[in-house]
PDB file of C-alpha atoms in Angstrom:
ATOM      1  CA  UNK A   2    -155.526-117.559  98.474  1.00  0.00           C
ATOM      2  CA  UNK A   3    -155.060-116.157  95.039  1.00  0.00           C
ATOM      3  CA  UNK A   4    -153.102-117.951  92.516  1.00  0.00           C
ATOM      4  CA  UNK A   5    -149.736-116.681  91.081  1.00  0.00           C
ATOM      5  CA  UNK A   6    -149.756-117.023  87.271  1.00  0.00           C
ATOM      6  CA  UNK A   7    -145.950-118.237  87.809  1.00  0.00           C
ATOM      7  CA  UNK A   8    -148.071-121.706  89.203  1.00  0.00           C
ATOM      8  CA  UNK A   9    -149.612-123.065  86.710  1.00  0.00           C
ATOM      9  CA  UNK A  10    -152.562-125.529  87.627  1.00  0.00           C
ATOM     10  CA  UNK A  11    -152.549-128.952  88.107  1.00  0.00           C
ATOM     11  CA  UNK A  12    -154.251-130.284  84.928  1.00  0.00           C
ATOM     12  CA  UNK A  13    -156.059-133.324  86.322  1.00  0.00           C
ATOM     13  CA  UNK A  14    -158.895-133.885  88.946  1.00  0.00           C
ATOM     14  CA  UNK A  15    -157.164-133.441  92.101  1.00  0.00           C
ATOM     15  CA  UNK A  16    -159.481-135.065  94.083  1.00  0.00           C
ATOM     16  CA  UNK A  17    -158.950-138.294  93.719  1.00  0.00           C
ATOM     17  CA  UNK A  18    -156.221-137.699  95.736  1.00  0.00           C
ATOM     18  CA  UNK A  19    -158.043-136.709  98.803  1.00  0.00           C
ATOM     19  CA  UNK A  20    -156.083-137.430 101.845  1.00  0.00           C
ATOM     20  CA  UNK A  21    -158.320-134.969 104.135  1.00  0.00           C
ATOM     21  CA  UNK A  22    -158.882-135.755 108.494  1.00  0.00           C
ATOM     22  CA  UNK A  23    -156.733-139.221 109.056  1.00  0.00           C
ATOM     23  CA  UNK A  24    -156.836-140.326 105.313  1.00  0.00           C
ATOM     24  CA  UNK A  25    -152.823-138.774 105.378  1.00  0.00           C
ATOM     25  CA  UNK A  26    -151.576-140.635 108.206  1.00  0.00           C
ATOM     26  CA  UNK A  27    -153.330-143.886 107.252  1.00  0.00           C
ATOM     27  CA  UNK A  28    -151.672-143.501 103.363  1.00  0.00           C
ATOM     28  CA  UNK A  29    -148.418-142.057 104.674  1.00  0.00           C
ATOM     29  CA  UNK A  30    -146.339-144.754 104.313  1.00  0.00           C
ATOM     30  CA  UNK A  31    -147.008-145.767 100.698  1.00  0.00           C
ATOM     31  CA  UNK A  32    -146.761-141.964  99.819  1.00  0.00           C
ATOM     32  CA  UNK A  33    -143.468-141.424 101.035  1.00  0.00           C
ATOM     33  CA  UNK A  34    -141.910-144.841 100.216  1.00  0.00           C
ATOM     34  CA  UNK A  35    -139.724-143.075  98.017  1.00  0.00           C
ATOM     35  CA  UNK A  36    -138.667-140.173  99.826  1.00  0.00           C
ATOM     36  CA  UNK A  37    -138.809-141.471 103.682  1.00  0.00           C
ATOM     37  CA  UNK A  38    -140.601-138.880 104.957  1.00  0.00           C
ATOM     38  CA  UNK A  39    -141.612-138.949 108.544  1.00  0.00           C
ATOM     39  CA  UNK A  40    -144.999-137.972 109.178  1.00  0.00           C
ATOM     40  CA  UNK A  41    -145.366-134.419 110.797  1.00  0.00           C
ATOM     41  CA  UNK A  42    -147.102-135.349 114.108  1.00  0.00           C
ATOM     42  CA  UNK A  43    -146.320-133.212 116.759  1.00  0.00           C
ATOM     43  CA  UNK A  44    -143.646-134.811 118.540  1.00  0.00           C
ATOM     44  CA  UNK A  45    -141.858-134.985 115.001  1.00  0.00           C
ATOM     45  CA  UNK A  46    -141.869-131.386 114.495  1.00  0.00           C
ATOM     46  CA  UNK A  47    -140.921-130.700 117.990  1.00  0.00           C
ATOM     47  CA  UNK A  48    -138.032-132.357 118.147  1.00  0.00           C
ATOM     48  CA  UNK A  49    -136.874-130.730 114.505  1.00  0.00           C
ATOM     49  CA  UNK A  50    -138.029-127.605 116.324  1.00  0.00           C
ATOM     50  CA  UNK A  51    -135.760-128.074 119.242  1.00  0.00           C
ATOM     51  CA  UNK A  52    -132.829-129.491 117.117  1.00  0.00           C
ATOM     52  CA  UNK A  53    -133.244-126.167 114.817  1.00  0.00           C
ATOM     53  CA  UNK A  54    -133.414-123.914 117.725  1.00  0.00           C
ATOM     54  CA  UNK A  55    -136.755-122.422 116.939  1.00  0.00           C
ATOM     55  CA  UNK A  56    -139.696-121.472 118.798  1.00  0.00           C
ATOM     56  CA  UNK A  57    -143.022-122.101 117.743  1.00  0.00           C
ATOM     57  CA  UNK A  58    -146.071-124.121 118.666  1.00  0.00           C
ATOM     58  CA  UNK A  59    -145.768-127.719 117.676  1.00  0.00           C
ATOM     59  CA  UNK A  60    -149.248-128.261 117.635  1.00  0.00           C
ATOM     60  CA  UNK A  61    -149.662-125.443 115.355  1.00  0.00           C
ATOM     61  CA  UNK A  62    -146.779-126.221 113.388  1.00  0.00           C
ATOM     62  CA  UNK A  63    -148.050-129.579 112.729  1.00  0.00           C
ATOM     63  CA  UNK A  64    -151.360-128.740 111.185  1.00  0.00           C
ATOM     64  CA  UNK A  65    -149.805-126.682 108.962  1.00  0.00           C
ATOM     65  CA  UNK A  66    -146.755-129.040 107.672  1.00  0.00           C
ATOM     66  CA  UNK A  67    -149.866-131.550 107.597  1.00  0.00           C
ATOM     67  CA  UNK A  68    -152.001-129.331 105.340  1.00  0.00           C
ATOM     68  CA  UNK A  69    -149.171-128.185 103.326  1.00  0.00           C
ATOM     69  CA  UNK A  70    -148.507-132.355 102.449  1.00  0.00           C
ATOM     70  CA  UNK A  71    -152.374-132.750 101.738  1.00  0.00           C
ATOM     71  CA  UNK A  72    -152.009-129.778  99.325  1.00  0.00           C
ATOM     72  CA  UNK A  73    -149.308-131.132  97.572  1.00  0.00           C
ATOM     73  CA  UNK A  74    -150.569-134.432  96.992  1.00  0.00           C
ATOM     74  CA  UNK A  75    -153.864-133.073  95.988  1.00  0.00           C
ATOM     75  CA  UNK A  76    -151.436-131.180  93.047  1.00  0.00           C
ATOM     76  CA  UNK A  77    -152.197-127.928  94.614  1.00  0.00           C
ATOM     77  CA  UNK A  78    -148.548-127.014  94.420  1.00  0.00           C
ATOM     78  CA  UNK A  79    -148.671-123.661  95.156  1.00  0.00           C
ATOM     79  CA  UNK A  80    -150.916-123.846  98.699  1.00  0.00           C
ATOM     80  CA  UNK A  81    -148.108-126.707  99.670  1.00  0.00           C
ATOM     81  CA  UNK A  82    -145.104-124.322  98.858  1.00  0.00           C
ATOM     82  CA  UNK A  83    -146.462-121.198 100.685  1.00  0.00           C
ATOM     83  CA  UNK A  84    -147.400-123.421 103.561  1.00  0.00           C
ATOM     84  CA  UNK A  85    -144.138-124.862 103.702  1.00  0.00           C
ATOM     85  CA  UNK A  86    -142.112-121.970 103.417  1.00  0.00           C
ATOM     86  CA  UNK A  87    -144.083-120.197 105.896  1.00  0.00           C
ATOM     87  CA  UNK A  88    -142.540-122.691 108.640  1.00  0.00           C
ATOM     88  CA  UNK A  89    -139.494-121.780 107.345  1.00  0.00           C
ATOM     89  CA  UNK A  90    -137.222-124.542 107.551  1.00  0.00           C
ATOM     90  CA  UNK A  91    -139.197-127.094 109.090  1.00  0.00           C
ATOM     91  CA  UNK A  92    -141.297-126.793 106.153  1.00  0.00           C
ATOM     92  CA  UNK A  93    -138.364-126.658 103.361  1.00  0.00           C
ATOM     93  CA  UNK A  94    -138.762-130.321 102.487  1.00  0.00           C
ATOM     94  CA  UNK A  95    -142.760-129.888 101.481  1.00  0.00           C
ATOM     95  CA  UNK A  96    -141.676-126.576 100.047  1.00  0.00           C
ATOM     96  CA  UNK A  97    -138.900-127.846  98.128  1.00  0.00           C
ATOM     97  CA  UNK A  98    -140.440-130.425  96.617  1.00  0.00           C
ATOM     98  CA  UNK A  99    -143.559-129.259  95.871  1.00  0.00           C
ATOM     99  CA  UNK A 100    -141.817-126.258  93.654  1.00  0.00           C
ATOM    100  CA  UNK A 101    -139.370-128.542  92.143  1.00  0.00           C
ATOM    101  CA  UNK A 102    -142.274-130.919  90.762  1.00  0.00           C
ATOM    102  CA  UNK A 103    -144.478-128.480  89.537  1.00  0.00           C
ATOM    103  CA  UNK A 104    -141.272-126.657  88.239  1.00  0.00           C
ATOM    104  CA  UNK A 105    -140.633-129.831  86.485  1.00  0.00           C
ATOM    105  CA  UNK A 106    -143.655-130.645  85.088  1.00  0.00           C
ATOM    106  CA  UNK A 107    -145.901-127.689  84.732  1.00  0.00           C
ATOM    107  CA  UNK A 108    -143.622-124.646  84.189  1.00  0.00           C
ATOM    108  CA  UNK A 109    -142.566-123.468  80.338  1.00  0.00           C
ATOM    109  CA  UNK A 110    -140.501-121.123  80.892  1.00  0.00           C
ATOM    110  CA  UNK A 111    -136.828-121.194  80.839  1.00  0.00           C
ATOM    111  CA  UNK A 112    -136.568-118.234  83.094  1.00  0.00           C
ATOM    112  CA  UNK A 113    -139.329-118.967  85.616  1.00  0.00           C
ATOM    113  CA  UNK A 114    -137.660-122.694  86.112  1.00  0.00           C
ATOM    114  CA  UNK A 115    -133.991-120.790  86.749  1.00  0.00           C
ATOM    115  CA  UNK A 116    -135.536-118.389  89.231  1.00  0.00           C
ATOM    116  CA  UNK A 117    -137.719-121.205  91.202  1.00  0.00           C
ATOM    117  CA  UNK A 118    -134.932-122.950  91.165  1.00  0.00           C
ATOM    118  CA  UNK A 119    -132.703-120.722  92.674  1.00  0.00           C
ATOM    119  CA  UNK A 120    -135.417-119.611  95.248  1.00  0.00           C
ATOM    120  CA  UNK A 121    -135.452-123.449  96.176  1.00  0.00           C
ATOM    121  CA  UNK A 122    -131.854-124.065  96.494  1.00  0.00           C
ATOM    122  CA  UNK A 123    -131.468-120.698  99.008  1.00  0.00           C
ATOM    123  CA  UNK A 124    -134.839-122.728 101.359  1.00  0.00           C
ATOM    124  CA  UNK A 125    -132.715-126.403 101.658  1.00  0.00           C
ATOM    125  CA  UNK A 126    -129.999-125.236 102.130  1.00  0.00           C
ATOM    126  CA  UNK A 127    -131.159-123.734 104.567  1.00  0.00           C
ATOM    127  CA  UNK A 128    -132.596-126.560 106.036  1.00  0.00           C
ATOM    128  CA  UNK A 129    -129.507-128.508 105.357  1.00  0.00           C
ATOM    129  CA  UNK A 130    -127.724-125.819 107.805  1.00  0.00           C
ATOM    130  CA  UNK A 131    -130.292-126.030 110.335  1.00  0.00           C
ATOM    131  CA  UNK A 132    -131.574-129.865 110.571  1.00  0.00           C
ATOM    132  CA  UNK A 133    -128.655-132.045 109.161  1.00  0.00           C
ATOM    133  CA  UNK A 134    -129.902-134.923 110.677  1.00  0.00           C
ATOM    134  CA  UNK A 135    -132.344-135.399 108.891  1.00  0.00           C
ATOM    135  CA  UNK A 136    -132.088-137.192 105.820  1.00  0.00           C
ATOM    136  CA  UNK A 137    -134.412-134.907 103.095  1.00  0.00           C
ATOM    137  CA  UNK A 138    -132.428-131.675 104.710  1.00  0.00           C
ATOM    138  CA  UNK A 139    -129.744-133.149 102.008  1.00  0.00           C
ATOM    139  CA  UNK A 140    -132.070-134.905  99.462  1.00  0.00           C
ATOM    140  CA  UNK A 141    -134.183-131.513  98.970  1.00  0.00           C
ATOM    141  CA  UNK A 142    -130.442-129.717  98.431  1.00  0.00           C
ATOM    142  CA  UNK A 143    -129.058-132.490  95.859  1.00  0.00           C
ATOM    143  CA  UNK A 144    -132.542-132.316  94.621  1.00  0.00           C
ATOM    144  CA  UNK A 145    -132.812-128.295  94.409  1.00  0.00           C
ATOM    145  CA  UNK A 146    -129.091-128.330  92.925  1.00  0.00           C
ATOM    146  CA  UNK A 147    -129.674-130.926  90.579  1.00  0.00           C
ATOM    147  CA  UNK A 148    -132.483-129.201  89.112  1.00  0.00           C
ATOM    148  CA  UNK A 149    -130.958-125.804  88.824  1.00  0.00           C
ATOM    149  CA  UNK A 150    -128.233-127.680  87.366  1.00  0.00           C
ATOM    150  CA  UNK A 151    -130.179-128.957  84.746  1.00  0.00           C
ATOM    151  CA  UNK A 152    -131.815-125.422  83.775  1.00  0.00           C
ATOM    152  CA  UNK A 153    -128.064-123.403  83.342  1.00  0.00           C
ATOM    153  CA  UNK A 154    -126.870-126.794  81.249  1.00  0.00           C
ATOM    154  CA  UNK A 155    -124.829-130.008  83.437  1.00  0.00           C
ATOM    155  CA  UNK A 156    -121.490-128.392  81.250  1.00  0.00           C
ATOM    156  CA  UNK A 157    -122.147-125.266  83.109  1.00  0.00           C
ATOM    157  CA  UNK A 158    -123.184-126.748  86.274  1.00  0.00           C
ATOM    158  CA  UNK A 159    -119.657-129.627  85.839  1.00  0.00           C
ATOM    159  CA  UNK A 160    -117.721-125.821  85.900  1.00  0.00           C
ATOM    160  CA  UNK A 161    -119.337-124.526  88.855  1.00  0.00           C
ATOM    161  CA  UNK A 162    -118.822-127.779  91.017  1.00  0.00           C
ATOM    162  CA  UNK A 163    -122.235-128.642  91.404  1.00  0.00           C
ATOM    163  CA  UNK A 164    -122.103-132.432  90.504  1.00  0.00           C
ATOM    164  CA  UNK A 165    -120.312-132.351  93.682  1.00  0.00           C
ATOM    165  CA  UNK A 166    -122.504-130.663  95.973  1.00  0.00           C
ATOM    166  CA  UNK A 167    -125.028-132.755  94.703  1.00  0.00           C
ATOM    167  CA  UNK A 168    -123.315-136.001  95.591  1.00  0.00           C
ATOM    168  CA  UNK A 169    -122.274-134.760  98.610  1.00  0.00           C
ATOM    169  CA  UNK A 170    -125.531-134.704  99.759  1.00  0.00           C
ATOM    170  CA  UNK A 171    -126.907-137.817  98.185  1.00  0.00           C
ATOM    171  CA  UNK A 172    -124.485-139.425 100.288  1.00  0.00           C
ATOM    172  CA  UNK A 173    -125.168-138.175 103.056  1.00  0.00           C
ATOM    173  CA  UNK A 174    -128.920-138.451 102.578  1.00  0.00           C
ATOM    174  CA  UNK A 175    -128.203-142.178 102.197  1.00  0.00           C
ATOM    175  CA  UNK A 176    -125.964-142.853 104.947  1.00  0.00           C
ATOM    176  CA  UNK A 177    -128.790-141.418 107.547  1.00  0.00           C
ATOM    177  CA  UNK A 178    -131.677-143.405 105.437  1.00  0.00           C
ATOM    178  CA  UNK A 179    -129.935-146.088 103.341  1.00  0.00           C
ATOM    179  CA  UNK A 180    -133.487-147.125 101.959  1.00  0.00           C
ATOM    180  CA  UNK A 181    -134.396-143.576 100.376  1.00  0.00           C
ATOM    181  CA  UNK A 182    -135.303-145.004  96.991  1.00  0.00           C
ATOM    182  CA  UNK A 183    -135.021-141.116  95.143  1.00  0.00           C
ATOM    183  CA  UNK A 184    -131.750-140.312  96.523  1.00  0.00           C
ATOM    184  CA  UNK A 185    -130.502-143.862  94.910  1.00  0.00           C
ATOM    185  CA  UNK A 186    -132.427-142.593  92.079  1.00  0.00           C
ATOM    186  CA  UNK A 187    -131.016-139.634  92.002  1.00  0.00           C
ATOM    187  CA  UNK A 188    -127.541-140.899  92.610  1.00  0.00           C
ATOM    188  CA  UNK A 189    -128.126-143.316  89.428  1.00  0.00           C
ATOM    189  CA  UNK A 190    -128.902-140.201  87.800  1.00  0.00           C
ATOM    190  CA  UNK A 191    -125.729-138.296  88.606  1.00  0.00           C
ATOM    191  CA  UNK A 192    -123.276-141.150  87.296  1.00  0.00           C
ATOM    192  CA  UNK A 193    -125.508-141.445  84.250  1.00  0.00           C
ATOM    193  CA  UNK A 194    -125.612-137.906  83.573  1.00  0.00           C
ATOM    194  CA  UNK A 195    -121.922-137.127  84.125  1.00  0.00           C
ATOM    195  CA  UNK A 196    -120.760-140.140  81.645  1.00  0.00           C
ATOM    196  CA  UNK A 197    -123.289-139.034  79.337  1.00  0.00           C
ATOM    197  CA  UNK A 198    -122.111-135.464  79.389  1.00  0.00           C
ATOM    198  CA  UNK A 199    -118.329-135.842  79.686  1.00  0.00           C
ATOM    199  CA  UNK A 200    -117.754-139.865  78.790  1.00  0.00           C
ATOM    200  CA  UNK A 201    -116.930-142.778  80.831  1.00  0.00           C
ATOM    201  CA  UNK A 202    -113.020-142.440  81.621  1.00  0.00           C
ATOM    202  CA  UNK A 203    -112.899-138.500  82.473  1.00  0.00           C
ATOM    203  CA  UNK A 204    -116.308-139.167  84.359  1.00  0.00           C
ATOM    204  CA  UNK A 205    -114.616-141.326  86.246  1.00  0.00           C
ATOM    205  CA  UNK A 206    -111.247-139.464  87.044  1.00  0.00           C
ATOM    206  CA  UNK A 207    -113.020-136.178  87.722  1.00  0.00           C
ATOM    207  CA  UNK A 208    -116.102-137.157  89.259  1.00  0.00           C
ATOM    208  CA  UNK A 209    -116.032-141.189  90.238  1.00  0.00           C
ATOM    209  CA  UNK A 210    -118.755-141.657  88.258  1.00  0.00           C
ATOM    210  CA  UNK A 211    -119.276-145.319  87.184  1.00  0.00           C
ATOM    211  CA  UNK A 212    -122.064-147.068  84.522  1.00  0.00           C
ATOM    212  CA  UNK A 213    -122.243-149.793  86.551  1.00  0.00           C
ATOM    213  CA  UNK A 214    -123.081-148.195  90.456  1.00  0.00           C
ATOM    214  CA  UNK A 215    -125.484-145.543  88.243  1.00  0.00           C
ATOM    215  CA  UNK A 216    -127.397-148.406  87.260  1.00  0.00           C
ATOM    216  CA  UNK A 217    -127.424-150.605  89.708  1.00  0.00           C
ATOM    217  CA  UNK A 218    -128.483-147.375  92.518  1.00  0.00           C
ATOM    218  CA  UNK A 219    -131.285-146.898  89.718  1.00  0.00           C
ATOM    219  CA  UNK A 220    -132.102-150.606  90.228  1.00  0.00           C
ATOM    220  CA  UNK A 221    -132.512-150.269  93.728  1.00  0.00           C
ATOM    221  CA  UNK A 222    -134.760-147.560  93.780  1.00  0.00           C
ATOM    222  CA  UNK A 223    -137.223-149.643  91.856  1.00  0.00           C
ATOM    223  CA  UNK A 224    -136.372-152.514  94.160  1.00  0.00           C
ATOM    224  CA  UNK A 225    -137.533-150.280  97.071  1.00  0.00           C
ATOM    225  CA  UNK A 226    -140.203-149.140  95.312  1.00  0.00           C
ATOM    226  CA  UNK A 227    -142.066-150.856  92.482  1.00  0.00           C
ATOM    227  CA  UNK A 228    -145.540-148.709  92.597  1.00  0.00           C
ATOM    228  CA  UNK A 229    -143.784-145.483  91.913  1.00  0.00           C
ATOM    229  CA  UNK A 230    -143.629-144.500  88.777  1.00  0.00           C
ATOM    230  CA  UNK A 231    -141.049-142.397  89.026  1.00  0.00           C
ATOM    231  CA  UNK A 232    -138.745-144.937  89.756  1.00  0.00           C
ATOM    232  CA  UNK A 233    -139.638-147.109  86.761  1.00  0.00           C
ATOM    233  CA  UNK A 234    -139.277-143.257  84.484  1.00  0.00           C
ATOM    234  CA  UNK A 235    -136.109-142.603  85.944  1.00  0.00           C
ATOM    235  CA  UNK A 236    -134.088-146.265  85.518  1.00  0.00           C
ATOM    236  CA  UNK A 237    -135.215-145.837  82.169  1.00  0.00           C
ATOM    237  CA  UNK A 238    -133.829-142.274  81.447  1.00  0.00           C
ATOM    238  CA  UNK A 239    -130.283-143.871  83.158  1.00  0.00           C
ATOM    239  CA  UNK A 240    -130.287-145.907  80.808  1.00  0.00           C
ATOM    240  CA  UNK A 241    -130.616-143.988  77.828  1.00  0.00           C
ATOM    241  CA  UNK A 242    -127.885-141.826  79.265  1.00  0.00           C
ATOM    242  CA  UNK A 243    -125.624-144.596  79.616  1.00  0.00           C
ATOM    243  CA  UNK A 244    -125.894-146.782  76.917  1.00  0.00           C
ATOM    244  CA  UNK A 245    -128.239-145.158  73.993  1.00  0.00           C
ATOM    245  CA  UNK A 246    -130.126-147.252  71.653  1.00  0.00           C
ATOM    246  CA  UNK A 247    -128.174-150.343  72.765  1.00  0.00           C
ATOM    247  CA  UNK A 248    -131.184-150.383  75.911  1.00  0.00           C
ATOM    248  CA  UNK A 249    -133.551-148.690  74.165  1.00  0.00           C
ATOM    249  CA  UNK A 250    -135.631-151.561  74.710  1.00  0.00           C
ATOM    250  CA  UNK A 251    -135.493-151.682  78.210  1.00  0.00           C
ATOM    251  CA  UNK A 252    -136.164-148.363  78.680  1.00  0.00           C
ATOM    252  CA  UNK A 253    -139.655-148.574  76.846  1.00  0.00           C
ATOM    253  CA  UNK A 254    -140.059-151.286  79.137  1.00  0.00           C
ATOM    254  CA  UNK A 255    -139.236-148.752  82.337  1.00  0.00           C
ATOM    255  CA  UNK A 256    -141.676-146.713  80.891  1.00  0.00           C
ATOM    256  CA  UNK A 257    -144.433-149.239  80.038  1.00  0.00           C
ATOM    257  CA  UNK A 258    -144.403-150.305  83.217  1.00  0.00           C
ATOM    258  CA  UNK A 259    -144.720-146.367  85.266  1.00  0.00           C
ATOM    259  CA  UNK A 260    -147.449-145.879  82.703  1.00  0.00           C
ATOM    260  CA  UNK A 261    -149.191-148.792  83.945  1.00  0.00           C
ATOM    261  CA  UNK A 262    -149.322-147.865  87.563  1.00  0.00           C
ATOM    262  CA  UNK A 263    -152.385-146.471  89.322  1.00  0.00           C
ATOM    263  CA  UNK A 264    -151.002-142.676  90.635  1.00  0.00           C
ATOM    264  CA  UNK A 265    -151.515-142.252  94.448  1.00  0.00           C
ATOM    265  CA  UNK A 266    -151.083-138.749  94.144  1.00  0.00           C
ATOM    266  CA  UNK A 267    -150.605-135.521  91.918  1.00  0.00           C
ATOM    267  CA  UNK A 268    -147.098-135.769  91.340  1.00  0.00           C
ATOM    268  CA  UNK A 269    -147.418-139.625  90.471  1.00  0.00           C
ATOM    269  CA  UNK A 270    -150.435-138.678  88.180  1.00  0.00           C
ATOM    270  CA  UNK A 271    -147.801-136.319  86.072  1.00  0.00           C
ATOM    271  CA  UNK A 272    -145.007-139.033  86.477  1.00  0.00           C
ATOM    272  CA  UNK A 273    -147.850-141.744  84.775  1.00  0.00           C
ATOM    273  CA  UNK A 274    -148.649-139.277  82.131  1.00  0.00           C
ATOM    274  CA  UNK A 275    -144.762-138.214  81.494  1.00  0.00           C
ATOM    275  CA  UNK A 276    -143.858-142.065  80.790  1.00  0.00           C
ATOM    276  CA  UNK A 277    -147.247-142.217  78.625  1.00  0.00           C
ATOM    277  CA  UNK A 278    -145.896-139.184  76.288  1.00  0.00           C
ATOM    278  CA  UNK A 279    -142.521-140.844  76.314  1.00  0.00           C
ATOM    279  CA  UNK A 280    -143.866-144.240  74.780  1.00  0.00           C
ATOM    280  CA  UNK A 281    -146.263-142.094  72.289  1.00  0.00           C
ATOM    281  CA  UNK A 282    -143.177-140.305  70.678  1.00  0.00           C
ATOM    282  CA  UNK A 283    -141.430-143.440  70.013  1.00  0.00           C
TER     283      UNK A 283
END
């Protein structure tokens, strides 16, 4: 498959992240301790099949959400989102997150960001439509909102009402998987952000957002999940939003500790090396 020039290779040996034959099922559970994933075995995608009123072959179906997950962890984020979206919205979730992290992490441009963005918002919700019982159906929509919200500004996005879509589906990503350490992280992330952009007492009128729940939702996500970087990157980011230099040492210590970790995959390889640059510009 030829490469797009809008993706924008994975910069690191990608296969050390080899997850080929059973490799993926065996390390499934300690990739996805963050998001709560279920694996795609047939019977999984069958009944998300059924539930979205599709017909396809589940057998089929499964080999490809399966390759589509080895992609992405292999940081071949391109093969993962064209797998994914080719299953439509049984494969939004892979799709979705694969474009947000490499749109994240590997994309310069302003404009390409905005328009992958907005391409990724259109594919959960979607899937937020079709599967709504199933817990990333809303984490992939807070997560594709919440990045589009970043790229027009969080003013902008405050006007539109997206801080509320965005909570609106944390929530209800949470209440159908209470343990989904990014959606607390992300959560954290939307009290921090709101308080940081608009203060602590209108934050709180308009939008219920509180210092306190931000950081203690960041807190559990690295409860949940102490080997994920991202976690660790994240707290530490909430708390630069919240309180400034007052916890600017504990933040350095967030980030100490992500860079420290040994990455399981591509997208905790670029986490590692994004709390690495962080401690160098201090």
């Amino acid at each position: 498959m030829a490469k797009s020039k809008a993706w924008t290779a994975f910069p690191y040996d990608g296969k050390s992240f080899d997850y080929a034959g059973a490799k993926l099922e065996k390390a499934w559970t300690k990739l996805h301790a963050g998001d709560c994933e279920p694996y795609p075995d047939e019977a999984d995608v069958a009944a998300s099949a059924k539930a979205a009123k599709l017909k396809l072959d589940p057998a089929e179906a499964a080999t490809t959400l399966k390759e589509a997950w080895r992609a992405f962890h292999a940081g071949d984020f391109q093969q993962a989102f064209e797998l994914g979206e080719s299953l439509g919205v049984l494969g939004a979730s892979v799709a979705v997150k694969a474009g947000g992290i490499h749109g994240s992490h590997l994309l310069d441009s302003d404009a390409a960001k905005l328009k992958r963005y907005e391409q990724l918002v259109t594919l959960a919700e979607a899937a937020a439509e079709a599967l709504p019982k199933r817990a990333n159906s809303h984490f992939r929509r807070a997560f594709a909102i919440g990045r589009y919200s970043q790229s027009i500004s969080i003013a902008k996005a405050l006007t539109q009402g997206l801080a509320g879509k965005v909570k609106e589906s944390l929530d209800a990503a949470l209440k159908l998987a209470p343990r989904h350490a990014e959606a607390h992280t992300a959560l954290g992330l939307y009290h921090a952000e709101i308080i940081n952009k608009v203060g602590s007492m209108l934050g709180g009128l308009t939008y219920g957002a509180k210092a306190a729940l931000g950081e203690k939702h960041l807190a559990t996500a690295v409860e949940l999940t102490p080997d994920s970087p991202i976690a660790h990157i994240e707290y530490g980011n909430g708390l630069m939003l919240l309180y400034g230099d007052k916890r600017e040492d504990d933040a350095a210590a967030a980030y100490e500790r992500a860079a420290k970790l040994k990455p399981r995959d591509a997208m905790e390889k670029l986490d590692a090396e994004f709390a690495r640059s962080q401690l160098e510009d201090e």
